[in-house]
PDB file of C-alpha atoms and ligand atoms in Angstrom:
ATOM      1  CA  MET A 123      72.885 130.234 -25.253  1.00 42.00           C
ATOM      2  CA  ASN A 124      73.026 128.755 -28.749  1.00 47.00           C
ATOM      3  CA  ARG A 125      70.121 129.505 -30.927  1.00 55.00           C
ATOM      4  CA  VAL A 126      69.798 127.227 -33.950  1.00 55.00           C
ATOM      5  CA  VAL A 127      66.759 128.148 -35.923  1.00 59.00           C
ATOM      6  CA  GLY A 128      66.643 127.110 -39.493  1.00 63.00           C
ATOM      7  CA  LYS A 129      64.856 125.753 -42.450  1.00 67.00           C
ATOM      8  CA  ILE A 130      65.749 122.329 -43.752  1.00 67.00           C
ATOM      9  CA  GLU A 131      65.731 122.064 -47.506  1.00 71.00           C
ATOM     10  CA  VAL A 132      65.197 118.528 -48.746  1.00 69.00           C
ATOM     11  CA  PRO A 133      65.693 117.802 -52.462  1.00 73.00           C
ATOM     12  CA  GLU A 134      62.355 116.796 -53.927  1.00 72.00           C
ATOM     13  CA  ASP A 135      63.588 113.509 -55.368  1.00 77.00           C
ATOM     14  CA  GLU A 136      64.719 112.364 -51.910  1.00 83.00           C
ATOM     15  CA  VAL A 137      61.279 112.727 -50.399  1.00 90.00           C
ATOM     16  CA  LYS A 138      58.648 110.067 -50.790  1.00 95.00           C
ATOM     17  CA  LEU A 139      55.271 111.711 -50.986  1.00 96.00           C
ATOM     18  CA  TRP A 140      52.303 110.924 -48.768  1.00 98.00           C
ATOM     19  CA  TRP A 141      49.261 109.661 -50.679  1.00 98.00           C
ATOM     20  CA  PRO A 142      45.629 109.035 -49.764  1.00 98.00           C
ATOM     21  CA  ASN A 143      44.393 105.441 -49.576  1.00 98.00           C
ATOM     22  CA  GLY A 144      44.262 103.885 -53.033  1.00 98.00           C
ATOM     23  CA  TYR A 145      46.646 106.381 -54.665  1.00 98.00           C
ATOM     24  CA  GLY A 146      49.981 105.322 -53.205  1.00 98.00           C
ATOM     25  CA  GLU A 147      51.811 104.832 -49.938  1.00 98.00           C
ATOM     26  CA  GLN A 148      51.359 106.823 -46.769  1.00 98.00           C
ATOM     27  CA  ASN A 149      54.999 107.816 -46.362  1.00 98.00           C
ATOM     28  CA  LEU A 150      55.593 109.563 -43.061  1.00 97.00           C
ATOM     29  CA  TYR A 151      58.721 111.110 -41.575  1.00 95.00           C
ATOM     30  CA  ASP A 152      59.687 111.870 -38.009  1.00 93.00           C
ATOM     31  CA  VAL A 153      60.757 115.417 -37.280  1.00 90.00           C
ATOM     32  CA  THR A 154      62.490 115.895 -33.944  1.00 90.00           C
ATOM     33  CA  ILE A 155      62.884 119.300 -32.403  1.00 88.00           C
ATOM     34  CA  LEU A 156      65.405 119.643 -29.584  1.00 88.00           C
ATOM     35  CA  ILE A 157      65.808 122.624 -27.335  1.00 89.00           C
ATOM     36  CA  PHE A 158      69.290 122.911 -25.802  1.00 87.00           C
ATOM     37  CA  VAL A 159      70.319 125.157 -22.988  1.00 89.00           C
ATOM     38  CA  ASN A 160      74.056 125.199 -22.196  1.00 88.00           C
ATOM     39  CA  GLY A 161      74.528 121.890 -23.978  1.00 85.00           C
ATOM     40  CA  GLU A 162      71.735 120.148 -22.075  1.00 90.00           C
ATOM     41  CA  THR A 163      68.551 119.024 -23.769  1.00 85.00           C
ATOM     42  CA  LEU A 164      65.786 121.002 -22.163  1.00 90.00           C
ATOM     43  CA  LYS A 165      63.003 119.661 -24.293  1.00 93.00           C
ATOM     44  CA  SER A 166      62.632 117.245 -27.161  1.00 92.00           C
ATOM     45  CA  GLU A 167      59.549 116.713 -29.235  1.00 90.00           C
ATOM     46  CA  THR A 168      58.988 114.409 -32.193  1.00 90.00           C
ATOM     47  CA  ILE A 169      56.137 114.843 -34.625  1.00 89.00           C
ATOM     48  CA  GLN A 170      55.250 112.855 -37.719  1.00 91.00           C
ATOM     49  CA  VAL A 171      54.861 114.691 -40.972  1.00 94.00           C
ATOM     50  CA  GLY A 172      54.000 113.704 -44.511  1.00 96.00           C
ATOM     51  CA  PHE A 173      54.818 115.615 -47.671  1.00 95.00           C
ATOM     52  CA  ARG A 174      51.951 116.337 -50.008  1.00 96.00           C
ATOM     53  CA  THR A 175      50.190 119.258 -51.607  1.00 97.00           C
ATOM     54  CA  VAL A 176      46.469 119.994 -51.700  1.00 98.00           C
ATOM     55  CA  GLU A 177      44.595 122.128 -54.196  1.00 97.00           C
ATOM     56  CA  LEU A 178      40.895 122.767 -54.523  1.00 97.00           C
ATOM     57  CA  ILE A 179      40.066 123.244 -58.193  1.00 97.00           C
ATOM     58  CA  GLN A 180      37.194 125.647 -58.799  1.00 96.00           C
ATOM     59  CA  ASP A 181      37.835 126.859 -62.341  1.00 95.00           C
ATOM     60  CA  TYR A 182      34.945 127.477 -64.672  1.00 95.00           C
ATOM     61  CA  VAL A 183      34.006 124.341 -66.577  1.00 95.00           C
ATOM     62  CA  ASP A 184      33.898 126.547 -69.665  1.00 96.00           C
ATOM     63  CA  PRO A 185      35.304 130.088 -69.277  1.00 95.00           C
ATOM     64  CA  ASN A 186      33.287 131.158 -72.339  1.00 97.00           C
ATOM     65  CA  ASP A 187      30.047 129.975 -70.808  1.00 96.00           C
ATOM     66  CA  ILE A 188      30.117 130.659 -67.080  1.00 93.00           C
ATOM     67  CA  LEU A 189      26.514 129.555 -66.643  1.00 93.00           C
ATOM     68  CA  ARG A 190      27.808 126.012 -66.916  1.00 94.00           C
ATOM     69  CA  GLY A 191      29.278 126.540 -63.451  1.00 92.00           C
ATOM     70  CA  ARG A 192      32.536 125.566 -61.864  1.00 94.00           C
ATOM     71  CA  HIS A 193      34.509 122.451 -61.134  1.00 95.00           C
ATOM     72  CA  PHE A 194      34.805 121.427 -57.499  1.00 95.00           C
ATOM     73  CA  TYR A 195      37.409 118.788 -56.811  1.00 97.00           C
ATOM     74  CA  PHE A 196      40.680 118.293 -54.968  1.00 98.00           C
ATOM     75  CA  LYS A 197      44.134 117.496 -56.278  1.00 98.00           C
ATOM     76  CA  VAL A 198      46.658 115.858 -53.988  1.00 98.00           C
ATOM     77  CA  ASN A 199      50.242 116.051 -55.246  1.00 97.00           C
ATOM     78  CA  GLY A 200      48.803 117.357 -58.501  1.00 97.00           C
ATOM     79  CA  VAL A 201      46.582 114.299 -59.033  1.00 98.00           C
ATOM     80  CA  PRO A 202      42.779 114.677 -59.080  1.00 98.00           C
ATOM     81  CA  ILE A 203      41.329 112.572 -56.261  1.00 98.00           C
ATOM     82  CA  PHE A 204      37.938 110.897 -56.348  1.00 98.00           C
ATOM     83  CA  LEU A 205      36.892 111.324 -52.723  1.00 97.00           C
ATOM     84  CA  LYS A 206      35.093 108.321 -51.304  1.00 97.00           C
ATOM     85  CA  GLY A 207      34.101 108.797 -47.734  1.00 97.00           C
ATOM     86  CA  SER A 208      31.731 109.151 -44.904  1.00 97.00           C
ATOM     87  CA  ASN A 209      30.897 111.345 -41.956  1.00 97.00           C
ATOM     88  CA  TRP A 210      32.836 111.195 -38.683  1.00 97.00           C
ATOM     89  CA  ILE A 211      31.131 112.050 -35.421  1.00 94.00           C
ATOM     90  CA  PRO A 212      32.689 111.434 -31.993  1.00 94.00           C
ATOM     91  CA  VAL A 213      32.974 107.779 -31.004  1.00 93.00           C
ATOM     92  CA  SER A 214      31.503 108.695 -27.638  1.00 91.00           C
ATOM     93  CA  SER A 215      30.286 111.689 -25.674  1.00 87.00           C
ATOM     94  CA  PHE A 216      32.768 110.741 -22.958  1.00 89.00           C
ATOM     95  CA  PRO A 217      36.171 111.497 -24.464  1.00 83.00           C
ATOM     96  CA  ALA A 218      38.040 110.853 -21.226  1.00 87.00           C
ATOM     97  CA  ARG A 219      37.418 107.127 -21.580  1.00 91.00           C
ATOM     98  CA  ASN A 220      39.721 105.037 -23.705  1.00 93.00           C
ATOM     99  CA  PHE A 221      38.273 104.454 -27.186  1.00 95.00           C
ATOM    100  CA  THR A 222      41.548 103.789 -28.972  1.00 96.00           C
ATOM    101  CA  SER A 223      40.612 100.336 -30.221  1.00 96.00           C
ATOM    102  CA  ARG A 224      37.116 101.413 -31.330  1.00 96.00           C
ATOM    103  CA  MET A 225      38.613 104.343 -33.245  1.00 96.00           C
ATOM    104  CA  GLU A 226      41.222 102.091 -34.810  1.00 97.00           C
ATOM    105  CA  PHE A 227      38.492  99.623 -35.832  1.00 98.00           C
ATOM    106  CA  LEU A 228      36.353 102.329 -37.471  1.00 98.00           C
ATOM    107  CA  LEU A 229      39.211 103.977 -39.339  1.00 98.00           C
ATOM    108  CA  GLU A 230      40.611 100.630 -40.437  1.00 98.00           C
ATOM    109  CA  SER A 231      37.141  99.579 -41.644  1.00 98.00           C
ATOM    110  CA  ALA A 232      36.912 102.782 -43.695  1.00 98.00           C
ATOM    111  CA  ARG A 233      40.322 102.048 -45.211  1.00 98.00           C
ATOM    112  CA  GLU A 234      39.545  98.407 -45.948  1.00 98.00           C
ATOM    113  CA  ILE A 235      36.376  99.142 -47.889  1.00 97.00           C
ATOM    114  CA  GLY A 236      38.252 101.655 -50.026  1.00 97.00           C
ATOM    115  CA  MET A 237      37.337 104.972 -48.461  1.00 98.00           C
ATOM    116  CA  ASN A 238      39.921 107.708 -48.704  1.00 98.00           C
ATOM    117  CA  ALA A 239      38.086 110.501 -46.889  1.00 98.00           C
ATOM    118  CA  LEU A 240      36.097 111.293 -43.786  1.00 98.00           C
ATOM    119  CA  ARG A 241      34.436 114.511 -42.876  1.00 98.00           C
ATOM    120  CA  VAL A 242      34.965 115.549 -39.274  1.00 98.00           C
ATOM    121  CA  SER A 243      31.643 117.180 -38.675  1.00 97.00           C
ATOM    122  CA  GLY A 244      31.195 120.482 -36.881  1.00 97.00           C
ATOM    123  CA  ILE A 245      28.561 118.801 -34.719  1.00 95.00           C
ATOM    124  CA  GLY A 246      31.375 116.953 -32.950  1.00 94.00           C
ATOM    125  CA  ARG A 247      34.742 118.077 -31.661  1.00 95.00           C
ATOM    126  CA  PHE A 248      38.387 118.422 -32.541  1.00 96.00           C
ATOM    127  CA  GLU A 249      39.725 114.929 -31.964  1.00 96.00           C
ATOM    128  CA  ALA A 250      42.667 113.690 -29.926  1.00 94.00           C
ATOM    129  CA  GLU A 251      46.099 113.349 -31.479  1.00 95.00           C
ATOM    130  CA  GLU A 252      45.711 109.573 -31.943  1.00 95.00           C
ATOM    131  CA  PHE A 253      42.813 110.073 -34.348  1.00 97.00           C
ATOM    132  CA  TYR A 254      44.881 112.228 -36.696  1.00 98.00           C
ATOM    133  CA  ARG A 255      47.869 109.906 -36.419  1.00 97.00           C
ATOM    134  CA  MET A 256      45.705 106.959 -37.447  1.00 98.00           C
ATOM    135  CA  ALA A 257      44.187 108.931 -40.334  1.00 98.00           C
ATOM    136  CA  ASP A 258      47.717 109.814 -41.535  1.00 98.00           C
ATOM    137  CA  GLN A 259      48.789 106.183 -41.364  1.00 98.00           C
ATOM    138  CA  LYS A 260      45.708 104.877 -43.164  1.00 98.00           C
ATOM    139  CA  GLY A 261      45.565 107.524 -45.872  1.00 98.00           C
ATOM    140  CA  ILE A 262      42.193 108.909 -44.821  1.00 98.00           C
ATOM    141  CA  LEU A 263      41.808 112.535 -45.924  1.00 98.00           C
ATOM    142  CA  LEU A 264      39.885 114.724 -43.497  1.00 98.00           C
ATOM    143  CA  TRP A 265      37.416 117.369 -44.559  1.00 98.00           C
ATOM    144  CA  HIS A 266      37.593 119.154 -41.224  1.00 98.00           C
ATOM    145  CA  ASP A 267      34.828 121.440 -40.038  1.00 98.00           C
ATOM    146  CA  LEU A 268      35.447 123.941 -37.298  1.00 98.00           C
ATOM    147  CA  MET A 269      33.151 123.283 -34.363  1.00 98.00           C
ATOM    148  CA  PHE A 270      30.075 125.331 -35.171  1.00 98.00           C
ATOM    149  CA  ALA A 271      26.873 123.567 -36.107  1.00 97.00           C
ATOM    150  CA  CYS A 272      23.214 124.076 -36.928  1.00 95.00           C
ATOM    151  CA  ALA A 273      22.868 127.302 -34.993  1.00 94.00           C
ATOM    152  CA  LEU A 274      23.144 131.060 -35.045  1.00 95.00           C
ATOM    153  CA  TYR A 275      26.261 132.201 -33.208  1.00 96.00           C
ATOM    154  CA  PRO A 276      26.828 135.546 -31.526  1.00 95.00           C
ATOM    155  CA  ILE A 277      29.580 137.931 -32.551  1.00 97.00           C
ATOM    156  CA  ASP A 278      30.071 139.871 -29.345  1.00 97.00           C
ATOM    157  CA  ARG A 279      33.572 140.593 -28.085  1.00 97.00           C
ATOM    158  CA  HIS A 280      33.673 137.854 -25.436  1.00 98.00           C
ATOM    159  CA  PHE A 281      32.412 135.156 -27.770  1.00 97.00           C
ATOM    160  CA  LEU A 282      34.879 136.172 -30.481  1.00 97.00           C
ATOM    161  CA  ALA A 283      37.763 136.005 -28.023  1.00 98.00           C
ATOM    162  CA  SER A 284      36.752 132.432 -27.218  1.00 98.00           C
ATOM    163  CA  VAL A 285      36.412 131.549 -30.913  1.00 98.00           C
ATOM    164  CA  LYS A 286      39.880 132.880 -31.663  1.00 98.00           C
ATOM    165  CA  ARG A 287      41.402 130.980 -28.760  1.00 98.00           C
ATOM    166  CA  GLU A 288      39.713 127.713 -29.726  1.00 98.00           C
ATOM    167  CA  ILE A 289      40.629 127.855 -33.411  1.00 98.00           C
ATOM    168  CA  THR A 290      44.197 128.969 -32.749  1.00 98.00           C
ATOM    169  CA  THR A 291      44.735 126.204 -30.189  1.00 98.00           C
ATOM    170  CA  HIS A 292      43.427 123.397 -32.351  1.00 98.00           C
ATOM    171  CA  ILE A 293      44.756 124.377 -35.765  1.00 98.00           C
ATOM    172  CA  THR A 294      48.206 124.905 -34.292  1.00 96.00           C
ATOM    173  CA  ARG A 295      47.946 121.549 -32.539  1.00 97.00           C
ATOM    174  CA  ILE A 296      46.910 119.413 -35.534  1.00 97.00           C
ATOM    175  CA  LYS A 297      47.958 121.214 -38.702  1.00 96.00           C
ATOM    176  CA  ASN A 298      51.084 119.088 -39.185  1.00 94.00           C
ATOM    177  CA  HIS A 299      48.898 116.107 -40.136  1.00 97.00           C
ATOM    178  CA  PRO A 300      48.924 115.391 -43.876  1.00 98.00           C
ATOM    179  CA  SER A 301      45.501 113.734 -43.622  1.00 98.00           C
ATOM    180  CA  ILE A 302      43.791 117.100 -43.095  1.00 98.00           C
ATOM    181  CA  LEU A 303      42.587 118.171 -46.518  1.00 98.00           C
ATOM    182  CA  VAL A 304      40.514 121.275 -45.980  1.00 98.00           C
ATOM    183  CA  TRP A 305      39.114 123.448 -43.180  1.00 98.00           C
ATOM    184  CA  SER A 306      35.480 124.346 -43.311  1.00 98.00           C
ATOM    185  CA  GLY A 307      33.929 127.094 -41.188  1.00 97.00           C
ATOM    186  CA  ASN A 308      30.879 125.263 -39.895  1.00 98.00           C
ATOM    187  CA  ASN A 309      28.285 122.523 -40.323  1.00 97.00           C
ATOM    188  CA  GLU A 310      25.149 123.650 -42.201  1.00 96.00           C
ATOM    189  CA  ASN A 311      24.906 127.117 -40.651  1.00 95.00           C
ATOM    190  CA  GLU A 312      24.862 128.765 -44.043  1.00 94.00           C
ATOM    191  CA  LEU A 313      22.336 126.354 -45.478  1.00 93.00           C
ATOM    192  CA  ALA A 314      20.189 126.920 -42.392  1.00 94.00           C
ATOM    193  CA  ILE A 315      20.108 130.689 -42.816  1.00 93.00           C
ATOM    194  CA  ARG A 316      19.531 130.312 -46.540  1.00 89.00           C
ATOM    195  CA  GLN A 317      16.605 127.954 -45.906  1.00 92.00           C
ATOM    196  CA  ARG A 318      15.218 130.189 -43.133  1.00 91.00           C
ATOM    197  CA  TRP A 319      15.340 127.649 -40.322  1.00 92.00           C
ATOM    198  CA  TRP A 320      15.066 130.478 -37.844  1.00 89.00           C
ATOM    199  CA  ASP A 321      12.296 132.908 -38.504  1.00 85.00           C
ATOM    200  CA  ILE A 322      12.821 135.100 -35.460  1.00 87.00           C
ATOM    201  CA  GLY A 323      11.115 138.468 -35.381  1.00 87.00           C
ATOM    202  CA  SER A 324      13.669 140.043 -33.080  1.00 92.00           C
ATOM    203  CA  TYR A 325      16.597 138.772 -35.158  1.00 93.00           C
ATOM    204  CA  PRO A 326      15.732 139.492 -38.785  1.00 93.00           C
ATOM    205  CA  MET A 327      17.171 137.570 -41.682  1.00 93.00           C
ATOM    206  CA  SER A 328      19.238 140.539 -42.877  1.00 94.00           C
ATOM    207  CA  GLN A 329      21.018 140.646 -39.499  1.00 95.00           C
ATOM    208  CA  GLN A 330      21.489 136.848 -39.413  1.00 95.00           C
ATOM    209  CA  ILE A 331      23.220 137.066 -42.795  1.00 95.00           C
ATOM    210  CA  LYS A 332      25.323 140.043 -41.757  1.00 96.00           C
ATOM    211  CA  ASP A 333      26.512 138.328 -38.557  1.00 97.00           C
ATOM    212  CA  TYR A 334      27.204 135.103 -40.432  1.00 96.00           C
ATOM    213  CA  ILE A 335      29.451 136.929 -42.883  1.00 96.00           C
ATOM    214  CA  THR A 336      31.210 138.764 -40.055  1.00 97.00           C
ATOM    215  CA  LEU A 337      31.951 135.568 -38.147  1.00 98.00           C
ATOM    216  CA  TYR A 338      32.981 133.154 -40.883  1.00 97.00           C
ATOM    217  CA  LYS A 339      34.207 135.377 -43.697  1.00 96.00           C
ATOM    218  CA  GLU A 340      35.634 138.407 -41.963  1.00 97.00           C
ATOM    219  CA  ILE A 341      36.974 136.883 -38.747  1.00 98.00           C
ATOM    220  CA  ILE A 342      37.474 133.133 -39.063  1.00 98.00           C
ATOM    221  CA  LYS A 343      38.632 132.946 -42.673  1.00 97.00           C
ATOM    222  CA  PRO A 344      41.601 135.345 -42.263  1.00 98.00           C
ATOM    223  CA  LEU A 345      42.425 133.777 -38.882  1.00 98.00           C
ATOM    224  CA  VAL A 346      42.665 130.311 -40.445  1.00 98.00           C
ATOM    225  CA  ALA A 347      44.729 131.715 -43.340  1.00 97.00           C
ATOM    226  CA  ARG A 348      47.202 133.164 -40.832  1.00 97.00           C
ATOM    227  CA  LEU A 349      47.449 129.916 -38.873  1.00 98.00           C
ATOM    228  CA  ASP A 350      47.632 127.553 -41.845  1.00 97.00           C
ATOM    229  CA  ASN A 351      47.815 128.642 -45.454  1.00 92.00           C
ATOM    230  CA  SER A 352      48.789 125.169 -46.673  1.00 95.00           C
ATOM    231  CA  ARG A 353      45.255 123.999 -47.351  1.00 96.00           C
ATOM    232  CA  PRO A 354      42.028 125.469 -48.669  1.00 96.00           C
ATOM    233  CA  PHE A 355      39.303 126.984 -46.499  1.00 97.00           C
ATOM    234  CA  LEU A 356      35.583 126.779 -47.184  1.00 97.00           C
ATOM    235  CA  LEU A 357      33.054 128.928 -45.369  1.00 96.00           C
ATOM    236  CA  SER A 358      30.699 126.060 -44.630  1.00 96.00           C
ATOM    237  CA  SER A 359      29.817 122.424 -45.199  1.00 96.00           C
ATOM    238  CA  PRO A 360      28.057 122.024 -47.534  1.00 93.00           C
ATOM    239  CA  SER A 361      29.624 124.604 -49.788  1.00 85.00           C
ATOM    240  CA  ASN A 362      29.944 125.573 -53.404  1.00 83.00           C
ATOM    241  CA  GLY A 363      33.274 127.219 -52.683  1.00 89.00           C
ATOM    242  CA  VAL A 364      33.873 130.595 -54.328  1.00 91.00           C
ATOM    243  CA  GLN A 365      30.323 130.526 -55.644  1.00 83.00           C
ATOM    244  CA  THR A 366      29.012 130.275 -52.101  1.00 82.00           C
ATOM    245  CA  GLU A 367      31.237 133.127 -50.942  1.00 86.00           C
ATOM    246  CA  ALA A 368      30.028 135.362 -53.750  1.00 85.00           C
TER     247      ALA A 368
HETATM  248  C1  LIG B 231      43.942 102.653 -24.412  1.00 70.17           C
HETATM  249  O1  LIG B 231      43.690 101.349 -24.886  1.00 70.17           O
HETATM  250  C2  LIG B 231      44.680 100.826 -25.745  1.00 70.17           C
HETATM  251  C3  LIG B 231      44.246  99.445 -26.207  1.00 70.17           C
HETATM  252  O2  LIG B 231      42.978  99.477 -26.734  1.00 70.17           O
HETATM  253  C4  LIG B 231      46.020 100.760 -25.045  1.00 70.17           C
HETATM  254  O3  LIG B 231      47.005 100.321 -25.947  1.00 70.17           O
HETATM  255  C5  LIG B 231      46.385 102.148 -24.535  1.00 70.17           C
HETATM  256  O4  LIG B 231      47.552 102.080 -23.761  1.00 70.17           O
HETATM  257  C6  LIG B 231      45.253 102.730 -23.684  1.00 70.17           C
HETATM  258  N1  LIG B 231      45.572 104.106 -23.344  1.00 70.17           N
HETATM  259  C7  LIG B 231      45.540 104.561 -22.111  1.00 70.17           C
HETATM  260  C8  LIG B 231      45.872 106.015 -21.940  1.00 70.17           C
HETATM  261  O5  LIG B 231      45.268 103.865 -21.159  1.00 70.17           O
END
């Protein structure tokens, strides 16, 4: 059996970068992976990729006066991006039905009015492949929550096994999409604990905080870093980044 496993080096000046809406073109390339066995193609798979970098800038505004706080903005291909966007929740609670044209209409509407970002909220779900393909093609950056929202989550062994399986499955499935800008651990769970939404005698605040840190900082954050270190990770939406973590 021939095993051809390699890395393709493409000179930078031969690659057209992928840009968000309003900053340039959404250049995409097909990558085809073929698996041969004894000269026969066993499997062939083509994915679309775009070349771009993402950075989240969180430097101190003034290193000599840290009380002035930090910056919080993204650079794509080294260019600071003014994110203009909205919140994305599932088009329907019945994903098995065909909502392709509705999805296309909504994403195209976002593009036409000059948005360049949507936040896939943790109150929804990981979307189907077509959603990410459309976002790539339209230059819509995705601030992508993981699917935890407005609740306290357990950290027992069985639940954690399910969390790991879910995150691994979905990040592996969709991480090739240049539209995805950042992963965020959850929707509002941190804010909720901070604002004491749940004043439960049998589950004191100190334990809520401890379990929160275990789940998002000690388990999910390193898991996401292992699966995809090409984009930033935030513990929660909303977030003040490193300030929040501290
Ligand atoms: C879903 O609908 C679109 C048109 O809106 C059509 O092009 C596509 O083939 C449909 N997909 C399936 C799986 O039926």
